Coordinates of C-alpha atoms and ligand atoms in Angstrom, one line a residue:
Chain A
M1 CA 75.0 157.6 108.4
A2 CA 76.9 154.9 109.4
L3 CA 79.4 153.3 107.4
P4 CA 77.7 150.2 105.7
T5 CA 79.2 146.6 106.9
L6 CA 79.0 145.5 103.1
S7 CA 79.7 148.2 100.2
I8 CA 78.5 146.9 96.6
A9 CA 79.8 149.2 93.9
G10 CA 79.9 149.5 90.4
L11 CA 79.9 145.5 90.6
G12 CA 80.6 143.8 87.3
K13 CA 81.4 139.8 86.3
T14 CA 82.3 138.8 83.2
Y15 CA 83.0 135.0 83.0
A16 CA 86.0 134.6 80.5
G17 CA 84.9 130.2 79.2
R18 CA 85.7 128.4 76.6
G19 CA 84.5 130.9 73.4
N20 CA 82.3 132.6 74.0
P21 CA 82.3 134.5 77.1
V22 CA 78.9 135.4 79.9
E23 CA 78.7 138.4 81.7
A24 CA 77.0 137.6 84.6
L25 CA 77.3 141.4 86.8
C26 CA 77.3 144.7 85.9
G27 CA 77.2 147.7 87.7
V28 CA 75.7 146.2 90.9
N29 CA 75.0 148.7 93.8
L30 CA 73.6 147.8 96.6
D31 CA 75.0 148.5 100.9
V32 CA 73.7 146.4 103.9
G33 CA 74.6 148.2 106.9
H34 CA 75.2 147.2 110.6
N35 CA 73.4 145.0 111.1
E36 CA 70.7 145.1 108.7
F37 CA 68.5 141.5 107.0
V38 CA 68.7 142.2 103.2
A39 CA 66.9 140.3 101.1
L40 CA 68.3 140.1 97.4
V41 CA 65.7 138.1 94.9
G42 CA 66.1 138.0 90.8
T43 CA 65.3 134.7 88.3
S44 CA 67.1 131.7 88.6
G45 CA 70.5 132.9 86.6
C46 CA 70.5 136.3 86.6
G47 CA 74.4 136.6 88.9
K48 CA 73.3 136.3 92.6
S49 CA 75.0 132.9 93.4
T50 CA 77.7 135.0 91.4
L51 CA 77.8 137.9 93.2
L52 CA 77.6 136.1 96.4
S53 CA 80.4 134.3 95.8
I54 CA 82.1 137.6 95.5
A55 CA 81.7 138.7 98.8
A56 CA 82.2 135.1 100.2
G57 CA 85.8 135.7 98.4
L58 CA 85.6 133.0 96.3
E59 CA 85.3 134.0 93.2
A60 CA 86.4 137.5 92.0
Q61 CA 85.1 140.5 90.1
T62 CA 86.0 142.2 87.4
D63 CA 85.4 145.1 87.0
G64 CA 83.7 147.9 90.6
R65 CA 84.3 147.9 94.6
I66 CA 83.1 145.2 97.1
E67 CA 84.1 146.7 100.2
I68 CA 83.7 145.1 104.7
D69 CA 84.1 148.2 106.6
G70 CA 85.1 150.1 104.1
Q71 CA 88.4 147.3 103.2
P72 CA 88.5 145.5 100.0
I73 CA 87.0 141.6 99.5
V74 CA 90.1 139.6 98.1
A75 CA 89.5 135.9 99.3
P76 CA 87.0 133.7 102.0
G77 CA 88.1 134.3 105.2
R78 CA 86.2 133.7 108.4
D79 CA 84.7 137.1 109.6
R80 CA 81.4 136.3 106.7
G81 CA 79.4 132.5 106.9
V82 CA 78.2 131.0 104.2
V83 CA 75.7 129.0 103.8
F84 CA 76.3 127.4 100.1
Q85 CA 73.3 126.6 97.4
S86 CA 73.7 123.7 98.1
Y87 CA 73.4 120.7 100.7
T88 CA 77.1 121.2 101.9
L89 CA 77.4 118.8 105.1
L90 CA 80.7 116.8 105.0
P91 CA 79.3 113.3 104.5
W92 CA 81.5 111.5 106.6
L93 CA 80.9 113.8 110.0
T94 CA 78.0 113.3 112.0
A95 CA 75.4 117.2 112.1
L96 CA 77.3 118.1 115.7
G97 CA 80.8 117.0 113.3
N98 CA 80.0 119.2 110.9
V99 CA 79.8 122.1 113.4
E100 CA 82.5 120.3 114.9
F101 CA 84.8 120.9 112.0
A102 CA 83.8 125.0 111.6
L103 CA 84.7 125.3 115.3
I104 CA 88.3 123.0 114.9
A105 CA 88.9 124.7 111.6
A106 CA 88.5 127.9 113.0
G107 CA 90.7 127.8 115.9
K108 CA 88.6 126.6 118.6
S109 CA 90.0 123.4 121.4
S110 CA 88.5 120.3 120.3
A111 CA 86.4 120.3 124.0
D112 CA 85.1 124.7 123.0
A113 CA 84.0 123.0 119.3
R114 CA 82.8 120.5 121.3
T115 CA 80.5 122.5 123.1
I116 CA 79.4 125.9 120.8
A117 CA 78.9 123.0 118.2
Y118 CA 76.5 121.3 121.1
E119 CA 75.1 125.3 121.9
H120 CA 74.3 126.5 118.0
L121 CA 72.5 123.0 117.7
K122 CA 70.6 123.6 120.3
L123 CA 69.8 126.9 118.6
V124 CA 68.2 125.2 115.6
G125 CA 66.2 122.3 117.3
L126 CA 68.9 119.9 116.3
T127 CA 70.0 118.8 119.6
N128 CA 67.9 114.9 119.6
F129 CA 70.2 114.8 115.9
A130 CA 73.4 115.4 117.3
R131 CA 74.8 112.4 116.3
A132 CA 73.3 111.4 113.5
Y133 CA 74.4 111.6 109.4
P134 CA 73.9 113.7 106.9
Q135 CA 72.4 111.2 105.3
Q136 CA 70.1 110.7 108.0
L137 CA 68.7 113.9 107.8
S138 CA 65.5 115.8 106.5
G139 CA 66.6 118.4 103.4
G140 CA 65.1 121.1 106.5
M141 CA 67.2 119.0 109.5
K142 CA 70.2 119.9 107.0
Q143 CA 70.3 123.7 106.5
R144 CA 69.3 124.3 110.6
V145 CA 73.0 122.4 110.4
A146 CA 73.9 124.1 107.7
I147 CA 73.3 127.2 109.6
A148 CA 74.4 126.5 113.2
R149 CA 77.9 125.8 112.1
A150 CA 77.2 129.3 109.6
L151 CA 76.5 131.1 112.3
S152 CA 78.7 128.9 114.4
Y153 CA 81.6 131.1 114.8
R154 CA 80.3 134.1 114.4
P155 CA 81.1 135.5 111.5
Q156 CA 80.4 139.6 111.0
I157 CA 78.7 139.2 108.1
L158 CA 76.1 135.9 106.6
L159 CA 75.5 135.3 103.8
M160 CA 72.9 132.4 102.2
D161 CA 72.4 131.1 99.0
E162 CA 69.2 129.7 98.4
P163 CA 68.9 127.5 101.6
F164 CA 65.5 127.1 101.3
G165 CA 65.3 126.8 98.0
A166 CA 65.3 122.8 97.7
L167 CA 62.2 122.3 100.9
D168 CA 58.8 121.9 100.6
A169 CA 56.4 125.0 101.3
L170 CA 55.1 123.9 104.5
T171 CA 58.8 122.8 105.9
R172 CA 59.8 126.7 104.1
H173 CA 58.0 128.2 106.0
H174 CA 59.0 126.7 109.7
M175 CA 62.6 127.6 108.5
Q176 CA 61.9 131.1 107.4
E177 CA 60.1 131.9 111.2
L178 CA 62.7 129.8 112.9
L179 CA 66.2 132.9 110.4
T180 CA 64.1 135.2 111.5
R181 CA 63.5 134.0 115.4
I182 CA 67.4 133.9 116.0
W183 CA 68.5 136.5 114.0
E184 CA 65.9 138.8 115.5
R185 CA 68.1 137.6 119.1
D186 CA 71.5 138.1 117.8
R187 CA 71.5 140.6 115.1
T188 CA 73.8 139.8 112.4
T189 CA 74.2 141.8 108.5
V190 CA 72.7 139.1 106.7
L191 CA 72.6 139.5 102.7
F192 CA 70.1 135.8 101.8
I193 CA 69.1 136.0 98.5
T194 CA 66.0 134.1 97.8
H195 CA 63.9 133.4 94.8
D196 CA 60.8 133.7 97.3
V197 CA 58.7 137.6 97.1
E198 CA 57.1 136.3 99.9
E199 CA 59.9 134.4 101.6
A200 CA 62.0 138.0 101.1
V201 CA 59.4 139.6 102.2
Y202 CA 59.3 138.1 105.2
L203 CA 62.5 137.8 106.9
A204 CA 63.7 141.2 105.2
D205 CA 64.5 144.7 106.6
R206 CA 65.6 146.0 102.7
V207 CA 65.0 143.2 100.0
A208 CA 67.4 144.3 96.5
V209 CA 65.5 143.6 92.7
M210 CA 67.9 142.4 90.2
S211 CA 67.5 142.6 86.4
N212 CA 68.4 139.8 84.2
R213 CA 71.2 138.9 83.8
P214 CA 73.4 141.1 83.5
G215 CA 72.9 141.3 87.0
R216 CA 71.9 144.3 88.4
V217 CA 70.2 145.8 90.9
K218 CA 67.4 147.4 89.5
E219 CA 64.9 148.8 92.9
I220 CA 65.5 148.2 96.4
I221 CA 62.5 148.0 99.0
R222 CA 62.3 148.4 102.5
I223 CA 60.1 146.2 104.6
D224 CA 58.5 148.8 107.2
L225 CA 56.8 145.2 108.7
P226 CA 56.7 145.5 112.7
R227 CA 59.0 143.5 114.3
P228 CA 59.4 140.6 116.1
R229 CA 57.4 139.4 112.7
R230 CA 55.3 136.8 113.0
Y231 CA 53.6 134.1 110.7
E232 CA 50.8 135.5 111.3
M233 CA 51.4 138.5 109.5
L234 CA 51.4 137.6 105.9
G235 CA 47.6 138.6 106.2
T236 CA 48.8 141.8 106.6
L237 CA 47.4 144.5 104.7
R238 CA 51.0 145.0 104.6
F239 CA 52.6 142.5 103.6
Q240 CA 50.1 142.1 101.0
E241 CA 51.5 145.6 100.0
L242 CA 54.7 144.8 100.0
Q243 CA 54.9 141.2 98.0
K244 CA 52.9 143.3 95.3
Q245 CA 54.8 145.8 95.1
V246 CA 58.3 143.6 94.6
L247 CA 56.5 141.1 92.4
D248 CA 55.8 144.2 89.9
C249 CA 58.8 145.0 89.7
I250 CA 60.2 142.2 89.3
R251 CA 57.2 140.4 87.2
A252 CA 59.0 142.2 84.3
E253 CA 62.1 140.5 84.1
S254 CA 61.0 136.6 85.6
I255 CA 58.2 137.5 82.3
E256 CA 61.9 138.9 79.8
A257 CA 63.6 135.2 81.0
E258 CA 60.9 132.9 80.8
G259 CA 60.6 134.0 76.7
L260 CA 56.6 135.2 77.5
A261 CA 56.6 138.8 77.2
E262 CA 54.8 138.1 73.8
V263 CA 52.6 136.1 76.0
L264 CA 51.5 137.9 79.4
G265 CA 53.7 141.1 78.4
Chain B
M1 CA 38.8 96.3 93.4
N2 CA 38.4 93.0 94.8
E3 CA 40.8 93.0 98.2
Q4 CA 42.0 89.7 97.3
Q5 CA 43.3 90.4 94.4
T6 CA 44.9 93.2 95.0
P7 CA 49.1 92.0 94.9
R8 CA 51.9 92.3 96.9
R9 CA 53.5 95.8 96.7
R10 CA 56.0 95.6 94.3
T11 CA 59.5 97.9 95.2
A12 CA 62.2 97.6 94.3
G13 CA 64.7 96.8 96.1
L14 CA 65.2 92.9 96.6
T15 CA 65.6 91.7 100.5
T16 CA 69.0 90.2 100.7
T17 CA 67.3 86.5 100.6
E18 CA 66.4 87.2 98.0
F19 CA 68.8 88.6 96.4
V20 CA 70.5 85.8 97.2
A21 CA 68.6 83.1 95.9
I22 CA 68.5 84.5 92.6
S23 CA 72.7 85.0 92.1
A24 CA 73.0 81.3 94.1
S25 CA 69.6 80.3 91.4
V26 CA 71.8 81.2 88.6
F27 CA 75.2 79.1 89.3
I28 CA 73.1 76.4 90.4
G29 CA 71.2 76.2 86.4
L30 CA 74.5 76.8 85.1
A31 CA 76.3 73.9 86.7
L32 CA 72.9 72.0 86.0
L33 CA 73.9 72.9 82.8
W34 CA 76.7 72.1 82.1
W35 CA 76.4 68.3 84.1
A36 CA 73.2 67.8 81.8
V37 CA 75.3 68.7 77.9
T38 CA 78.2 66.3 79.4
A39 CA 76.1 63.6 81.0
A40 CA 73.7 63.1 77.3
Q41 CA 77.6 63.5 75.8
L42 CA 77.2 65.9 73.2
V43 CA 80.5 67.8 74.0
K44 CA 84.0 65.9 74.3
P45 CA 84.6 65.7 77.6
L46 CA 88.4 66.5 76.7
F47 CA 86.7 69.4 75.9
L48 CA 84.5 69.8 78.5
P49 CA 85.0 67.1 81.6
P50 CA 82.0 66.5 82.8
P51 CA 81.7 68.3 86.7
G52 CA 81.8 65.1 88.4
A53 CA 85.4 64.5 87.0
V54 CA 86.5 68.3 87.2
L55 CA 85.9 68.3 91.4
T56 CA 87.2 65.1 91.9
R57 CA 90.7 66.7 90.5
L58 CA 90.5 69.7 92.7
Y59 CA 89.7 67.6 95.4
E60 CA 93.0 66.0 93.8
L61 CA 95.6 68.4 93.7
A62 CA 93.8 70.3 97.1
A63 CA 94.6 67.7 98.6
S64 CA 98.2 67.3 97.7
G65 CA 99.0 71.0 98.0
Q66 CA 99.5 71.5 94.9
L67 CA 95.5 74.2 94.9
A68 CA 96.7 75.8 98.1
A69 CA 100.8 75.5 96.8
D70 CA 100.1 76.8 93.4
M71 CA 97.4 79.5 95.8
G72 CA 99.7 81.0 98.0
I73 CA 101.5 82.1 94.9
S74 CA 99.1 83.7 92.5
I75 CA 97.6 85.3 96.0
Y76 CA 101.2 87.2 97.5
R77 CA 101.8 88.0 93.8
I78 CA 98.6 89.7 92.7
L79 CA 98.8 91.0 96.6
A80 CA 102.3 93.0 96.5
G81 CA 101.6 94.1 93.0
F82 CA 98.7 95.7 93.4
L83 CA 99.0 96.6 97.1
I84 CA 102.9 98.2 95.2
S85 CA 100.3 100.1 92.6
T86 CA 97.3 101.1 94.9
A87 CA 100.3 102.7 97.1
V88 CA 102.3 104.6 94.5
A89 CA 98.5 105.6 92.6
L90 CA 97.0 107.6 95.5
P91 CA 99.2 110.1 95.8
I92 CA 100.0 111.2 91.8
G93 CA 96.0 109.9 91.4
V94 CA 94.8 112.6 93.9
L95 CA 97.9 115.3 93.4
I96 CA 96.2 115.0 89.5
G97 CA 92.7 115.3 90.5
R98 CA 93.7 119.0 92.9
Y99 CA 96.5 121.2 90.6
Q100 CA 96.1 121.4 87.3
T101 CA 99.7 121.6 87.2
F102 CA 100.0 117.8 88.1
E103 CA 97.1 117.4 86.6
A104 CA 99.4 118.9 83.3
A105 CA 102.2 117.2 84.0
I106 CA 101.2 113.9 84.4
E107 CA 97.5 113.2 83.0
P108 CA 98.7 113.4 79.3
L109 CA 101.4 110.7 79.4
V110 CA 99.4 108.5 82.0
D111 CA 97.1 108.8 79.1
F112 CA 99.1 107.8 76.2
I113 CA 101.3 104.6 78.2
R114 CA 97.7 103.5 78.5
Y115 CA 96.9 102.7 74.8
M116 CA 99.8 100.4 75.3
P117 CA 98.2 96.6 74.7
V118 CA 99.9 95.4 78.2
V119 CA 100.9 91.3 76.7
A120 CA 102.9 93.6 74.2
F121 CA 104.9 94.7 77.4
L122 CA 105.1 91.1 78.3
P123 CA 109.2 90.3 76.6
L124 CA 110.5 93.4 77.7
T125 CA 109.4 92.8 81.8
I126 CA 111.0 89.9 81.2
V127 CA 113.8 90.9 78.8
W128 CA 114.1 93.4 82.4
T129 CA 113.8 91.1 84.9
G130 CA 113.8 87.8 84.1
V131 CA 110.6 84.9 85.1
S132 CA 111.0 86.4 88.1
D133 CA 108.4 86.7 90.1
G134 CA 109.1 90.7 90.1
Q135 CA 108.2 90.2 86.6
K136 CA 104.7 89.1 88.0
L137 CA 104.7 92.2 89.8
L138 CA 105.9 93.9 86.8
I139 CA 102.7 93.1 85.5
V140 CA 100.3 93.5 87.7
F141 CA 101.8 96.9 87.8
I142 CA 101.8 97.7 84.3
G143 CA 97.9 96.7 84.4
T144 CA 97.4 98.7 87.2
F145 CA 99.0 101.4 88.3
F146 CA 98.0 103.7 85.0
Q147 CA 94.5 102.9 85.0
Q148 CA 94.2 103.4 88.8
V149 CA 96.0 107.2 87.9
L150 CA 92.7 108.1 86.6
L151 CA 90.1 106.6 88.0
I152 CA 91.4 107.6 91.3
M153 CA 92.2 111.6 88.8
D154 CA 88.1 111.6 88.3
N155 CA 87.3 110.4 91.8
V156 CA 89.3 113.4 93.2
K157 CA 88.1 115.5 90.6
S158 CA 83.9 114.1 91.1
V159 CA 84.6 116.3 94.4
P160 CA 81.8 118.4 95.2
R161 CA 82.8 121.9 94.5
D162 CA 80.9 123.4 97.6
F163 CA 83.0 120.9 100.0
I164 CA 86.4 123.1 98.7
N165 CA 84.1 126.5 99.3
L166 CA 83.4 125.3 101.9
G167 CA 86.9 124.8 103.1
R168 CA 87.6 127.9 102.0
T169 CA 85.7 130.6 103.8
L170 CA 86.7 128.3 106.3
E171 CA 90.1 129.6 105.3
M172 CA 91.9 125.8 105.8
P173 CA 95.4 126.4 104.1
E174 CA 95.5 123.9 101.3
H175 CA 97.2 120.9 102.3
R176 CA 94.3 120.5 106.0
I177 CA 91.4 121.1 102.4
L178 CA 92.7 118.6 100.7
T179 CA 93.1 116.2 104.1
R180 CA 90.4 116.8 105.9
I181 CA 88.0 117.4 103.2
V182 CA 88.6 116.4 99.8
L183 CA 91.0 112.2 101.1
P184 CA 87.5 111.3 103.6
S185 CA 85.3 113.0 100.3
A186 CA 86.8 111.3 97.5
L187 CA 86.8 108.1 99.6
P188 CA 84.3 106.2 98.9
A189 CA 84.5 106.3 95.3
I190 CA 88.1 105.8 95.2
W191 CA 87.4 102.4 97.3
D192 CA 84.8 101.4 94.8
S193 CA 88.0 102.6 91.8
L194 CA 90.4 100.0 93.9
R195 CA 88.0 97.4 94.3
I196 CA 87.9 97.6 90.4
S197 CA 90.8 97.3 89.3
L198 CA 92.4 94.6 91.4
G199 CA 89.5 93.2 88.6
W200 CA 92.0 93.8 85.8
A201 CA 95.0 93.4 88.3
W202 CA 93.5 89.8 88.2
T203 CA 93.6 88.8 85.0
W204 CA 97.6 90.7 84.1
L205 CA 98.4 88.0 86.7
V206 CA 97.1 85.3 85.0
V207 CA 98.0 86.1 82.1
A208 CA 101.3 87.2 82.9
E209 CA 102.2 83.5 84.8
L210 CA 100.5 82.1 81.4
V211 CA 103.3 83.4 79.6
A212 CA 106.4 82.6 82.2
A213 CA 106.4 81.2 85.3
T214 CA 107.4 78.3 87.1
S215 CA 104.4 78.6 89.4
G216 CA 101.0 79.6 90.0
L217 CA 97.1 79.1 89.3
G218 CA 98.0 80.4 85.9
Y219 CA 101.0 77.8 85.4
R220 CA 99.8 74.9 86.4
I221 CA 96.7 76.2 83.7
T222 CA 99.5 76.8 81.4
T223 CA 101.5 72.6 82.3
A224 CA 97.3 71.1 82.4
Q225 CA 97.2 72.5 78.7
R226 CA 100.6 70.2 77.5
F227 CA 99.1 67.3 79.0
F228 CA 95.4 68.1 77.8
A229 CA 94.4 67.4 81.3
T230 CA 91.3 70.2 80.6
D231 CA 89.2 68.9 83.8
T232 CA 92.1 70.6 85.9
I233 CA 91.5 73.6 83.2
F234 CA 88.3 74.2 84.6
G235 CA 89.0 73.4 87.9
Y236 CA 92.1 75.9 87.5
L237 CA 89.2 78.7 85.9
L238 CA 86.6 77.6 88.9
V239 CA 88.8 79.0 91.6
L240 CA 90.3 81.9 89.9
G241 CA 87.0 82.9 89.2
L242 CA 85.5 82.1 93.1
L243 CA 88.8 84.1 94.4
G244 CA 87.8 86.7 91.9
L245 CA 83.7 87.1 93.5
A246 CA 85.4 86.7 96.9
T247 CA 87.5 89.2 96.6
D248 CA 85.0 91.0 95.4
Q249 CA 82.6 91.1 97.8
L250 CA 85.1 91.6 100.1
M251 CA 85.9 94.4 99.3
K252 CA 82.2 95.8 98.8
F253 CA 81.6 94.7 101.9
L254 CA 84.1 96.1 103.7
G255 CA 83.2 99.3 101.3
R256 CA 80.0 99.0 102.5
R257 CA 81.6 98.8 106.7
F258 CA 83.6 101.8 106.1
F259 CA 82.1 104.0 104.6
A260 CA 78.0 103.5 105.4
Y261 CA 78.1 106.7 107.4
G262 CA 75.0 106.0 108.9
E263 CA 73.1 104.8 106.4
V264 CA 70.2 102.3 107.7
R265 CA 71.0 99.4 105.7
Ligands
LIG1 N1 81.9 129.1 86.4 C1 81.5 130.1 86.0 N2 81.6 129.7 84.7 C2 81.3 130.6 83.6 N3 79.3 131.4 83.4 C3 78.7 131.2 84.6 C4 80.1 130.0 86.0 N4 79.0 130.3 87.4 C5 77.7 130.8 86.5 N5 78.1 130.9 85.3 C6 77.1 132.1 84.4 O1 76.7 132.9 84.9 C7 75.3 133.7 84.9 C8 74.1 133.9 86.6 O2 75.1 132.3 86.8 P1 74.0 132.5 89.3 O3 74.3 131.1 89.3 O4 75.2 133.9 89.8 O5 72.7 133.0 89.0 P2 72.2 132.5 90.0 O6 71.0 133.7 89.8 O7 72.5 132.1 90.9 O8 71.2 131.6 89.4 P3 69.7 130.1 90.7 O9 68.7 131.4 90.5 O10 69.3 129.0 89.6 O11 70.3 130.1 90.6 C9 74.8 131.7 84.4 O12 74.9 132.7 83.1 C10 75.6 131.0 84.7 O13 75.0 129.8 83.7
LIG2 MG1 71.9 130.4 92.0

């Protein structure tokens, strides 16, 4: 097997904090192969964002290794595109301006930036909103711009932290279909965080389930659904089997995290 | 429910016309009350002169050019003092909001000085600079600068962490993150802080002019008091109020113009 693009081994993170330290991650092992789509599911607070921040180079681990193509991650870089959990469109720039912003930062000329930014807005179906400011966009549109921005400078790895977490169920489905379509066309390596099991199974090649805090990867489930993935697959038996498998795995964690063990356990 | 009884839908927001109408009614109501109290001779005119007398006096002062001269010198002082203060507070506030080293060096010191009552500086400033314009500027400066620094620091600290992280993932150099992300993001809030501190600047200017001056609105109030000319005092108080209201509204208006970012208004 070829060298994984993103390789995580024995990764641990303890936030020093004031007073009592918080152990967010402990012994995380996960490999994401070249052009593979891996979804990471876990309960709230289990350390998903922490893991993604370390992969993005925004935080340093306190233990273990994390590498891209064998090179340790020590700083943020444009080889990784990040879509954050919160909306991070800059409010003083238009949709187009926000994508251009990244391209200019990546060293493109302003003419090139404009062309490439426009192409990427087209990719997410927002050319009609190129001149709109973030506050004129719906939540789904904002995240589409954020995806366009992260893809625009062609990172080697896309890191996405619950990008659709704040959206309503219907919009969320549209976004999933859109993302699948884009990804299936020009594949890239993706680490996608979510706490939505259906979303994970629909999008991913493999689903990694995290334990409660301190988070580690508890189980990895291969999603052998054919591609291209279609919305209709949600109803198939195989989809539901896989969904059930992931759900079973995360259910125990969730029950524990919610303190429901004595009622539901 | 009877159709005719269906109440007109009330939303939380007022239209601009409604808003202005309510505000104006309060002003007019208070003016009427003032008039009624004086017309009924409930209070001696020396304590509360009738509105007519005050307006007549103001008209005389305006006609003789006195009012314009007093306003001119006071407006010049406040603008100069405020602009100097802002020009110094802005870079310092931004630096201590963004870099902890600067915060450690400057914030406690500013906090310490801020709690020294500005009026206590009056004798000192007179010793330093006499009763010149410089002394007024100095008082306005002392009164606004330290507050501005802390307000601006807070504004800069409130820039969403993920905006800065976005810059880092794009490998933007620190000075670019400061000028392209932190500043534009904090600017609307900074503008608001400036608006608020401009209100305080007015207070300190008048205090300085009351204590030691040979011109300006505050000076005219002191001399009027010596001659028991309460109509002049009231007239000047009204002028001060109106100037404050006008500058505040102007700042609000400009703020909305600058920082609307496509908001529908
Ligand atoms: N900067 C920090 N300092 C201290 N503790 C932190 C910090 N960031 C996160 N934590 C703690 O680490 C744990 C994991 O947080 P993290 O944000 O990674 O969880 P998450 O799985 O992304 O949660 P969610 O699903 O709610 O987004 C939490 O208990 C959180 O309180
Ligand atoms: Mg998170």
